[in-house]
Coordinates of C-alpha atoms in Angstrom, one line a residue:
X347 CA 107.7 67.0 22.5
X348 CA 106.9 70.5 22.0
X349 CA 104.4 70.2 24.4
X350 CA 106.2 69.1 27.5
X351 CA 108.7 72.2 26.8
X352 CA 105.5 74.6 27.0
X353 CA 104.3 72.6 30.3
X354 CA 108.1 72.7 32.0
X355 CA 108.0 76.4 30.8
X356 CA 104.9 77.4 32.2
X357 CA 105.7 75.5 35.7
X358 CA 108.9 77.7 35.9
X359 CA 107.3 81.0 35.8
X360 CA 104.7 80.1 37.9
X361 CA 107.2 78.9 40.3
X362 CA 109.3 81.9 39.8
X363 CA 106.2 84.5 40.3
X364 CA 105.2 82.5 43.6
X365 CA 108.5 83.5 44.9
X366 CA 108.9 87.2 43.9
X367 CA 105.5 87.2 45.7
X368 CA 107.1 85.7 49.2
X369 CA 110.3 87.6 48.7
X370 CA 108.1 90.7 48.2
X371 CA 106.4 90.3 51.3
X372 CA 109.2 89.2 53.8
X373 CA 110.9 92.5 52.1
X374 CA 107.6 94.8 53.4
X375 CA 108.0 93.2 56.8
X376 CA 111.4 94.3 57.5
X377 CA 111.1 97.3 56.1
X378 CA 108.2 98.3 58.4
X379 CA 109.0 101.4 60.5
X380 CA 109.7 101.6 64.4
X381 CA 107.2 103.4 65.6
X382 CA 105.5 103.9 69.2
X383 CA 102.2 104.7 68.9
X384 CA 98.8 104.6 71.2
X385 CA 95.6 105.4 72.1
X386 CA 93.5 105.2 75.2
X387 CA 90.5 106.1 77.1
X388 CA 89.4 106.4 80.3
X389 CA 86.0 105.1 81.7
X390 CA 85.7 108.3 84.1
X391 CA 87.5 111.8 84.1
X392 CA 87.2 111.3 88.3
X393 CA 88.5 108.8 90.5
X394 CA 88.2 105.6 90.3
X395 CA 88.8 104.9 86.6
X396 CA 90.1 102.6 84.5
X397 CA 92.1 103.2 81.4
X398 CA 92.0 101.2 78.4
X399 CA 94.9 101.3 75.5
X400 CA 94.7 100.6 71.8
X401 CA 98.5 99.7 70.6
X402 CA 99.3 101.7 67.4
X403 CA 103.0 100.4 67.3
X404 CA 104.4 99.0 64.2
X405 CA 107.8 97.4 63.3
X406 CA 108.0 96.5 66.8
X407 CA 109.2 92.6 68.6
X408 CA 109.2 94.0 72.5
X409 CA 107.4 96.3 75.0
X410 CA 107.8 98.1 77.6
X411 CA 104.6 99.9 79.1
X412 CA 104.9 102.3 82.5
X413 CA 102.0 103.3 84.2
X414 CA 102.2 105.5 86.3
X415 CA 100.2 105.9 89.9
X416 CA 98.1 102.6 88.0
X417 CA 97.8 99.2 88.7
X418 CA 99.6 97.3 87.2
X419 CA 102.6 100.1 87.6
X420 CA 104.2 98.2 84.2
X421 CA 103.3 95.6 81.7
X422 CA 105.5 93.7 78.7
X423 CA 102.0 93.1 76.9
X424 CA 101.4 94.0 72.9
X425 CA 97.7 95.1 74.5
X426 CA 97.8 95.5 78.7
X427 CA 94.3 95.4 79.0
X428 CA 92.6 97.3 81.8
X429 CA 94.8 99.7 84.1
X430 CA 93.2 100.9 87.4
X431 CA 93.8 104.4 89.1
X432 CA 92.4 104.7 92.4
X433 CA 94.4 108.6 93.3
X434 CA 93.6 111.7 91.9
X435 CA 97.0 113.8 90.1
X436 CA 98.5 114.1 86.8
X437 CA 100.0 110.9 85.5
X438 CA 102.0 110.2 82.5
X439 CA 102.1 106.4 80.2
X440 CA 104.8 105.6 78.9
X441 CA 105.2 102.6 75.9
X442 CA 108.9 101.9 74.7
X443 CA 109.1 99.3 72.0
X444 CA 112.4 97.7 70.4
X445 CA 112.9 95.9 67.3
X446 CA 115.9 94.0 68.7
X447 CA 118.3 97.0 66.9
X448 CA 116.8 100.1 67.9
X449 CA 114.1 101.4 70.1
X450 CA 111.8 104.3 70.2
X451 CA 109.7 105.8 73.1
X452 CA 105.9 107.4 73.0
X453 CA 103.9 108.9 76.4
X454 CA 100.6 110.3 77.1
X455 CA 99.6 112.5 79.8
X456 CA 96.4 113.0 81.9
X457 CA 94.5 114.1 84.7
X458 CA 92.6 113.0 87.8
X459 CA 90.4 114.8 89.8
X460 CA 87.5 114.0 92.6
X461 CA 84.2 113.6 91.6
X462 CA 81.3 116.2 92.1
X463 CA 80.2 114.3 94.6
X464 CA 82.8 113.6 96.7
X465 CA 83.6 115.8 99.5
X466 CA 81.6 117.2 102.7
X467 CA 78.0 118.4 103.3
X468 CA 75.8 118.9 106.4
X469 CA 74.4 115.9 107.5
X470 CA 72.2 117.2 110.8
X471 CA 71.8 121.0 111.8
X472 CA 72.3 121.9 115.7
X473 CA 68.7 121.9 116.0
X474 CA 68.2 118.7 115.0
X475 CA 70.3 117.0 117.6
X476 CA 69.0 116.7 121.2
X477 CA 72.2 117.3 122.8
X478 CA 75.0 120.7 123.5
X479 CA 78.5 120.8 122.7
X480 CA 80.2 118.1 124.4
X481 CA 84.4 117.1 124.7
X482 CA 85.5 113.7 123.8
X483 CA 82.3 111.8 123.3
X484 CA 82.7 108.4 122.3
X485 CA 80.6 106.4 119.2
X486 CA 79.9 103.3 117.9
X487 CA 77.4 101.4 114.9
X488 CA 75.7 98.8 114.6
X489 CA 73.8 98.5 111.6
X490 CA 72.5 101.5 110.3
X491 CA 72.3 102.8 113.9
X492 CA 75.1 105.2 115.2
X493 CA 75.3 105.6 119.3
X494 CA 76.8 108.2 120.5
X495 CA 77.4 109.4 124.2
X496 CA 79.2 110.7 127.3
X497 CA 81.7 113.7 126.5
X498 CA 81.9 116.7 128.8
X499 CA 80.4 119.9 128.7
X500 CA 83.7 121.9 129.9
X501 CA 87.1 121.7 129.4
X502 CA 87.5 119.0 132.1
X503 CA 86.2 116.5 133.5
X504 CA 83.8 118.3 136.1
X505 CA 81.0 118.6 133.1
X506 CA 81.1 115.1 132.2
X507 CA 77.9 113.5 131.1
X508 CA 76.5 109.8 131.3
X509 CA 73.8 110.2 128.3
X510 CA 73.9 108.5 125.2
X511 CA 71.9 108.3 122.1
X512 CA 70.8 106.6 119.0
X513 CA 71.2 107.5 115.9
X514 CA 68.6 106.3 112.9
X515 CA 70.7 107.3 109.9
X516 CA 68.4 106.3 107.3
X517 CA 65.7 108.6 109.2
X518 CA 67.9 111.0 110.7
X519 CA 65.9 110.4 114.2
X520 CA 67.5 110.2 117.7
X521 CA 66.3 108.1 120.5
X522 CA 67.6 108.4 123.7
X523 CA 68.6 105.2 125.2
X524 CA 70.2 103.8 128.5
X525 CA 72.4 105.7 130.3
X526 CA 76.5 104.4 130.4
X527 CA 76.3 102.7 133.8
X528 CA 79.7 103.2 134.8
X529 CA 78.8 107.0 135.5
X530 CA 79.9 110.1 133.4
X531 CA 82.3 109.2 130.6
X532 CA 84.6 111.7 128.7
X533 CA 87.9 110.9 126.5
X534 CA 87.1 107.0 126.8
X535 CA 86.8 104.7 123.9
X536 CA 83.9 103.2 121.5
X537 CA 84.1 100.4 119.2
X538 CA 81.6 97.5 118.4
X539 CA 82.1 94.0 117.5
X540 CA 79.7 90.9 116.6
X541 CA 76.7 93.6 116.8
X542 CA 77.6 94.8 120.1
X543 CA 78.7 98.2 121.4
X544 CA 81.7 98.8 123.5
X545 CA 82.7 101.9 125.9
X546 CA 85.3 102.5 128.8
X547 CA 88.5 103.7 129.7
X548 CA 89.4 107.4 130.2
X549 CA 87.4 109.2 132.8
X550 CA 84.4 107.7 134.7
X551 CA 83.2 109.7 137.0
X552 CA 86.0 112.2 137.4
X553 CA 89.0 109.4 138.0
X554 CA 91.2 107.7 135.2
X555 CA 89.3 103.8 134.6
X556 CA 89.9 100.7 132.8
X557 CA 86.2 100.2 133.4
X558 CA 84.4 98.4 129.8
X559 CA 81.0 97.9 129.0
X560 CA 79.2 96.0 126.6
X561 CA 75.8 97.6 125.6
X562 CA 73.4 95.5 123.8
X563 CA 70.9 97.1 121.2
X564 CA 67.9 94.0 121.4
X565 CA 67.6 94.8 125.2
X566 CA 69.2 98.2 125.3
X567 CA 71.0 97.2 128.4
X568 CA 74.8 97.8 129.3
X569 CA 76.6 95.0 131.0
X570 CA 80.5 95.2 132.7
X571 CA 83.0 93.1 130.9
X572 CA 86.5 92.8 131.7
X573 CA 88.4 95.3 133.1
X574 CA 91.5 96.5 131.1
X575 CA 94.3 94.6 133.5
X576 CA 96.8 97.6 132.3
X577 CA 97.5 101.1 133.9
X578 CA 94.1 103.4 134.0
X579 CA 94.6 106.3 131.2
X580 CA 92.6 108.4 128.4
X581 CA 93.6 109.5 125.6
X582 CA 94.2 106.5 124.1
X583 CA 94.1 104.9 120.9
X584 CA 92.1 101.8 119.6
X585 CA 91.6 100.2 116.4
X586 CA 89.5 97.5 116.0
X587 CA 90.5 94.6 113.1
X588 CA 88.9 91.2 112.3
X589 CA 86.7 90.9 115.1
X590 CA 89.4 92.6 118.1
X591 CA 89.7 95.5 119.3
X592 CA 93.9 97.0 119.8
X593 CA 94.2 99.4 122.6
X594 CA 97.0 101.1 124.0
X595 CA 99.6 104.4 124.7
X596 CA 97.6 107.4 125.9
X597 CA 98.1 109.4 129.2
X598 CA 98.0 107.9 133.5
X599 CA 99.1 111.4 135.2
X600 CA 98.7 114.4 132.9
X601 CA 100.1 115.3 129.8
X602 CA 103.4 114.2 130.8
X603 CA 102.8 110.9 132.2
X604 CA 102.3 108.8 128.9
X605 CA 102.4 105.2 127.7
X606 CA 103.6 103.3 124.9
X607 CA 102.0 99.6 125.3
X608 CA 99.7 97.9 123.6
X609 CA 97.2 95.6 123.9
X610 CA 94.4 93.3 122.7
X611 CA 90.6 92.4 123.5
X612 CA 89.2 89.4 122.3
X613 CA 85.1 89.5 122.6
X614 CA 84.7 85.8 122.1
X615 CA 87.0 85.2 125.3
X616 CA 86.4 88.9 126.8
X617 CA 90.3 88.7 127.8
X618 CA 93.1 90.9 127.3
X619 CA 96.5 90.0 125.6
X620 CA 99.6 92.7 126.1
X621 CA 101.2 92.9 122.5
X622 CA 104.8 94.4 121.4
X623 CA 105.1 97.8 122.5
X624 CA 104.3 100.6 120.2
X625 CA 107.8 101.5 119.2
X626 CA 107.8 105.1 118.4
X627 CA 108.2 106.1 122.6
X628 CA 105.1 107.3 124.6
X629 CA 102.6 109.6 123.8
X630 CA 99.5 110.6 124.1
X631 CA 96.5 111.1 121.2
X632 CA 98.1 109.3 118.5
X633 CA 95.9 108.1 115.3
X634 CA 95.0 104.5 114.5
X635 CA 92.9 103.1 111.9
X636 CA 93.2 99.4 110.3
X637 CA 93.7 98.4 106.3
X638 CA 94.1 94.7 105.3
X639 CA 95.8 92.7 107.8
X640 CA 98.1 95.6 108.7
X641 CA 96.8 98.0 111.9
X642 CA 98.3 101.4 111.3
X643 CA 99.3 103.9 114.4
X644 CA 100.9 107.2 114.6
X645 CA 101.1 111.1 114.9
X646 CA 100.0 112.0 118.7
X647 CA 102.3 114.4 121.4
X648 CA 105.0 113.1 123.3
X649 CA 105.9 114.1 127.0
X650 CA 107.3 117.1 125.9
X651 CA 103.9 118.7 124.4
X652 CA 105.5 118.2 121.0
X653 CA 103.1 116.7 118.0
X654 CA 104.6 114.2 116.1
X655 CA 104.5 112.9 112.7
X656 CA 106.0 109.4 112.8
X657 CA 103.9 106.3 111.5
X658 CA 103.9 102.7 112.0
X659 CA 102.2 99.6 111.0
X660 CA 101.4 96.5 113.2
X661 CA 101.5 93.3 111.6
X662 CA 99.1 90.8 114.2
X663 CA 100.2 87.7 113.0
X664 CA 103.9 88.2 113.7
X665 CA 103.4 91.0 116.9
X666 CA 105.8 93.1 115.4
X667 CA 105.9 96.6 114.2
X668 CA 107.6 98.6 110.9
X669 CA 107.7 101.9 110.3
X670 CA 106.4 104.0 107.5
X671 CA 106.1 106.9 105.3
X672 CA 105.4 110.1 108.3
X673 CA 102.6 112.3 108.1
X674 CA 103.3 115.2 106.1
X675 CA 103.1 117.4 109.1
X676 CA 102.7 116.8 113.2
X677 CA 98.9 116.2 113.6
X678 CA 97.7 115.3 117.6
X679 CA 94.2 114.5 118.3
X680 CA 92.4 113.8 115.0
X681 CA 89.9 111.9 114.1
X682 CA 90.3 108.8 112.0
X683 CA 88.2 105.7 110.1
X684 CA 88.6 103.3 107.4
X685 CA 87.4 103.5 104.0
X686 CA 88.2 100.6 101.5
X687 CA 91.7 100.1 101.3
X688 CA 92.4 103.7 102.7
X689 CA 93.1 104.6 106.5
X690 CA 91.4 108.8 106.5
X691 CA 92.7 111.5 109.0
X692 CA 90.5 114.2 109.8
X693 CA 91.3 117.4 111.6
X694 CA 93.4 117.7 115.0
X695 CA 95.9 119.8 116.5
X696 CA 99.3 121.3 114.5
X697 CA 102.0 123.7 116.5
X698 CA 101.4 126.5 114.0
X699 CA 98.2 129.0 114.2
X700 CA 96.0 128.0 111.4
X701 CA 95.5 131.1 109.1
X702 CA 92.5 130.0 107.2
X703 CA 90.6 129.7 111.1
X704 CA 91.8 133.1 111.7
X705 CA 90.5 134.8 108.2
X706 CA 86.7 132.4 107.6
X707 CA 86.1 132.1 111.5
X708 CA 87.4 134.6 113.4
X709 CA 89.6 132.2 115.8
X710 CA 92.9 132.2 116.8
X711 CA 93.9 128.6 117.0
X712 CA 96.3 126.0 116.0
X713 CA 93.3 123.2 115.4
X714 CA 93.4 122.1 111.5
X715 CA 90.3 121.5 108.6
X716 CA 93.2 119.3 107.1
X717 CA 92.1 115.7 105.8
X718 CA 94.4 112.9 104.9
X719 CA 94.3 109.7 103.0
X720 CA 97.0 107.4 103.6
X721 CA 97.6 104.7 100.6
X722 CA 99.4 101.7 102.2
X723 CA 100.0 99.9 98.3
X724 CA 102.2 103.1 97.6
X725 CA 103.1 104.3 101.1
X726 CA 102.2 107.9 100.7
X727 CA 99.7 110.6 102.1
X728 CA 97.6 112.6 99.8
X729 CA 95.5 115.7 101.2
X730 CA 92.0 115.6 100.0
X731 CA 89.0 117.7 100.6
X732 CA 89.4 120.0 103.6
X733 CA 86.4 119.9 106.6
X734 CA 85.2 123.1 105.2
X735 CA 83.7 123.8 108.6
X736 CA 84.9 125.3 111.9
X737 CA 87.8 123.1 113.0
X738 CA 87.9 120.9 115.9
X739 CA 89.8 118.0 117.8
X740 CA 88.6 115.1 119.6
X741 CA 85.3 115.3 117.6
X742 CA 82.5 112.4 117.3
X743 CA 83.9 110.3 114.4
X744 CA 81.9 107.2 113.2
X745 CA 81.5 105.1 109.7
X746 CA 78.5 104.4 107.9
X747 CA 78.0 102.7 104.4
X748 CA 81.6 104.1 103.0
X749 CA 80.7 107.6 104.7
X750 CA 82.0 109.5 107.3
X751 CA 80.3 111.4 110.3
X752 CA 82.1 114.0 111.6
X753 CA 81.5 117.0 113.9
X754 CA 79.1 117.5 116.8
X755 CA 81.2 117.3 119.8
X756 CA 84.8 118.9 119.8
X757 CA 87.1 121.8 120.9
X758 CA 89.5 124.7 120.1
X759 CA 91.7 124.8 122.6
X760 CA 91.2 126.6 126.5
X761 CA 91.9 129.3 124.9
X762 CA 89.3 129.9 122.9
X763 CA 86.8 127.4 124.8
X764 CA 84.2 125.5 122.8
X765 CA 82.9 125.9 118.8
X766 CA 79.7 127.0 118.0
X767 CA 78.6 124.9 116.3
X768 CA 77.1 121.5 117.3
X769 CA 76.2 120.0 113.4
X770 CA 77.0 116.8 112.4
X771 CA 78.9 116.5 108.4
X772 CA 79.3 113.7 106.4
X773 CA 82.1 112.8 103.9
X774 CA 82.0 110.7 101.0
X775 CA 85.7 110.1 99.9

């Protein structure tokens, strides 16, 4: 009998010790503080880079993470894993956490910059390009081969050239190579599709033209394809996107005689569709450039010489246009490309005199070093690297391997006739 007693007694305090334990523990848990708390680290210093957190947080049953200029912008995560940040700046993270009662708040600040090997260096030296200073050439690539041609040697028409060359940008060589057979081309257009070049439009031989070509790299021969059925003009803008080329607005009389349509050339049919009118009014040397499915157009000088700074998006699949975020200033007759999922601006024409011309060059002009990158995920222009160089407008403008060529032919203004310099620069964004 005694025995069971010391058994029944034994049982109890284990029992009871097993509990004090449990109650112990559910007791620590509660008790834990709220506290926000992280760590992170970035891959790179420079854009792109990715950030990665470690979640120091205790007491905590929700959160609430803000990233700022990443991707993802926000995340309810314990751990969010990889962010993204694409734009240079100062950004702040944000973690809030909540117990269900209360709530408390930690953030982290830091910055990106460009890398040392972004920006602009001299690509080709004066000497080393067979050609003078030439107005409103037009370009094209194919491969790792950049053409390049026509332009004029004044400030109108009258020193219009025919010439155009070949490029070798992994030897830096030119070749000369069939002449445009249309005649002497200036402020015309140059795209290439499917491994074949296209020129036309603007002046041929002295006269407005909706003359196109399509030059042919294995035969280095030119061949006439269909004429643009709309009015004859220059100045014009074309973007080319998934294998078409969009064309339209520009100038049919002067610099007050502008258009605002807009149009499309298939190479598989070599026809032309008209599209929805640009709808920001007429105008003459607006900017273009394509990201995603969206082709972007804008900036330019309407029919009363003023430069503009609206900007618009056309969607091809429905033909219709939206506007978005403006320039950050009126820019007229830059040069533009696109780089990944950025559209890139690159000098032009302002309405004020540009001081930093006036002080490193010399000039009096109101032609701008500025460069822009347009972000179409968060709608916004950021400034990056200024062309360190002389400035220009209408300048040869081509893409290669994510790189920018820029320079070569452009102008002033009558003013102050032609630059003197004839290099060509490459960008690395």
């Amino acid at each position: 009998m005694m025995k069971k007693i010391s058994i029944l007694t034994l049982s109890l305090i284990v029992s009871f010790f097993i509990i004090s334990c449990s109650d112990d523990t559910e007791s620590n848990v509660e008790n834990e503080p709220l506290n926000a708390n992280f760590n992170f680290e970035l891959s790179s210093e420079t854009i792109p880079s990715e950030l990665t957190i470690t979640n120091n947080s205790t007491g905590a049953e929700s959160y609430q993470w803000t990233f700022e200029g990443g991707s993802p912008e926000s995340s309810t995560d314990e751990s969010p894993g990889t962010i993204l940040y694409e734009n240079t700046g100062d950004f702040t993270i944000s973690l809030t956490i909540s117990s269900g009662v209360e709530s408390d708040t930690h953030t982290e600040s830091f910055s990106l910059v460009l890398s040392e090997t972004t920006g602009w260096s001299l690509f080709l030296e004066k000497n080393d390009i067979p050609f003078s200073n030439r107005y409103g050439m037009v370009s094209f690539v194919i491969g790792n081969i950049a053409y390049m041609g026509g332009g004029t040697t004044t400030a109108s028409s009258s020193g219009a050239v025919e010439s155009f060359y070949a490029l070798n940008l992994d030897t830096n060589e030119f070749t000369e190579i069939a002449a445009f057979p249309g005649g002497p081309i200036n402020w015309g257009v140059g795209f290439s599709i499917n491994n074949m070049g296209y020129v036309g439009s603007g002046n041929i031989n002295g006269d407005r033209s909706n003359l196109f070509y399509k030059y042919n790299p294995s035969l280095n021969e030119w061949a006439q394809t269909t004429d643009f059925p709309g009015t004859e003009r220059n100045w014009t803008t074309l973007v080319v996107h998934e294998g078409k080329a969009y064309f339209g607005l520009g100038a049919y009389g002067g610099s007050t005689s502008l258009l605002n349509d807009f149009w499309v050339y298939d190479p598989e049919t070599e026809q032309w569709d008209e599209l929805a009118s640009f709808p920001g009014g007429i105008r003459h040397s607006a900017i273009g450039f394509s990201i995603g499915s969206l082709i972007y157009v804008g900036g330019g000088t309407n029919a009363d010489r003023d430069h503009l700074d609206d900007f618009w998006s056309y969607d091809p699949n429905n033909n219709s246009w939206q506007a978005i975020a403006n320039l950050p200033g009126v820019l007229s007759e830059s040069s533009s490309a696109s780089i990944g999922n950025y559209g890139i601006i690159i000098g032009g024409v302002t309405n004020e005199q540009n001081q930093d011309a006036s002080d490193n060059f010399g000039i009096t002009t109101t032609a701008v070093s500025i460069v822009l990158r347009y972000d179409p995920i968060n709608n916004i222009w950021e400034e990056l690297i200024k062309f360190p160089y002389m400035p220009r407008t209408r300048a040869l403008c081509f893409v290669s391997d994510e790189k920018i060529y820029y320079g070569s032919s452009g102008f002033l203004s009558v003013s102050n006739g032609w630059i003197n310099d004839n290099e060509i620069y490459v960008f690395n964004p």
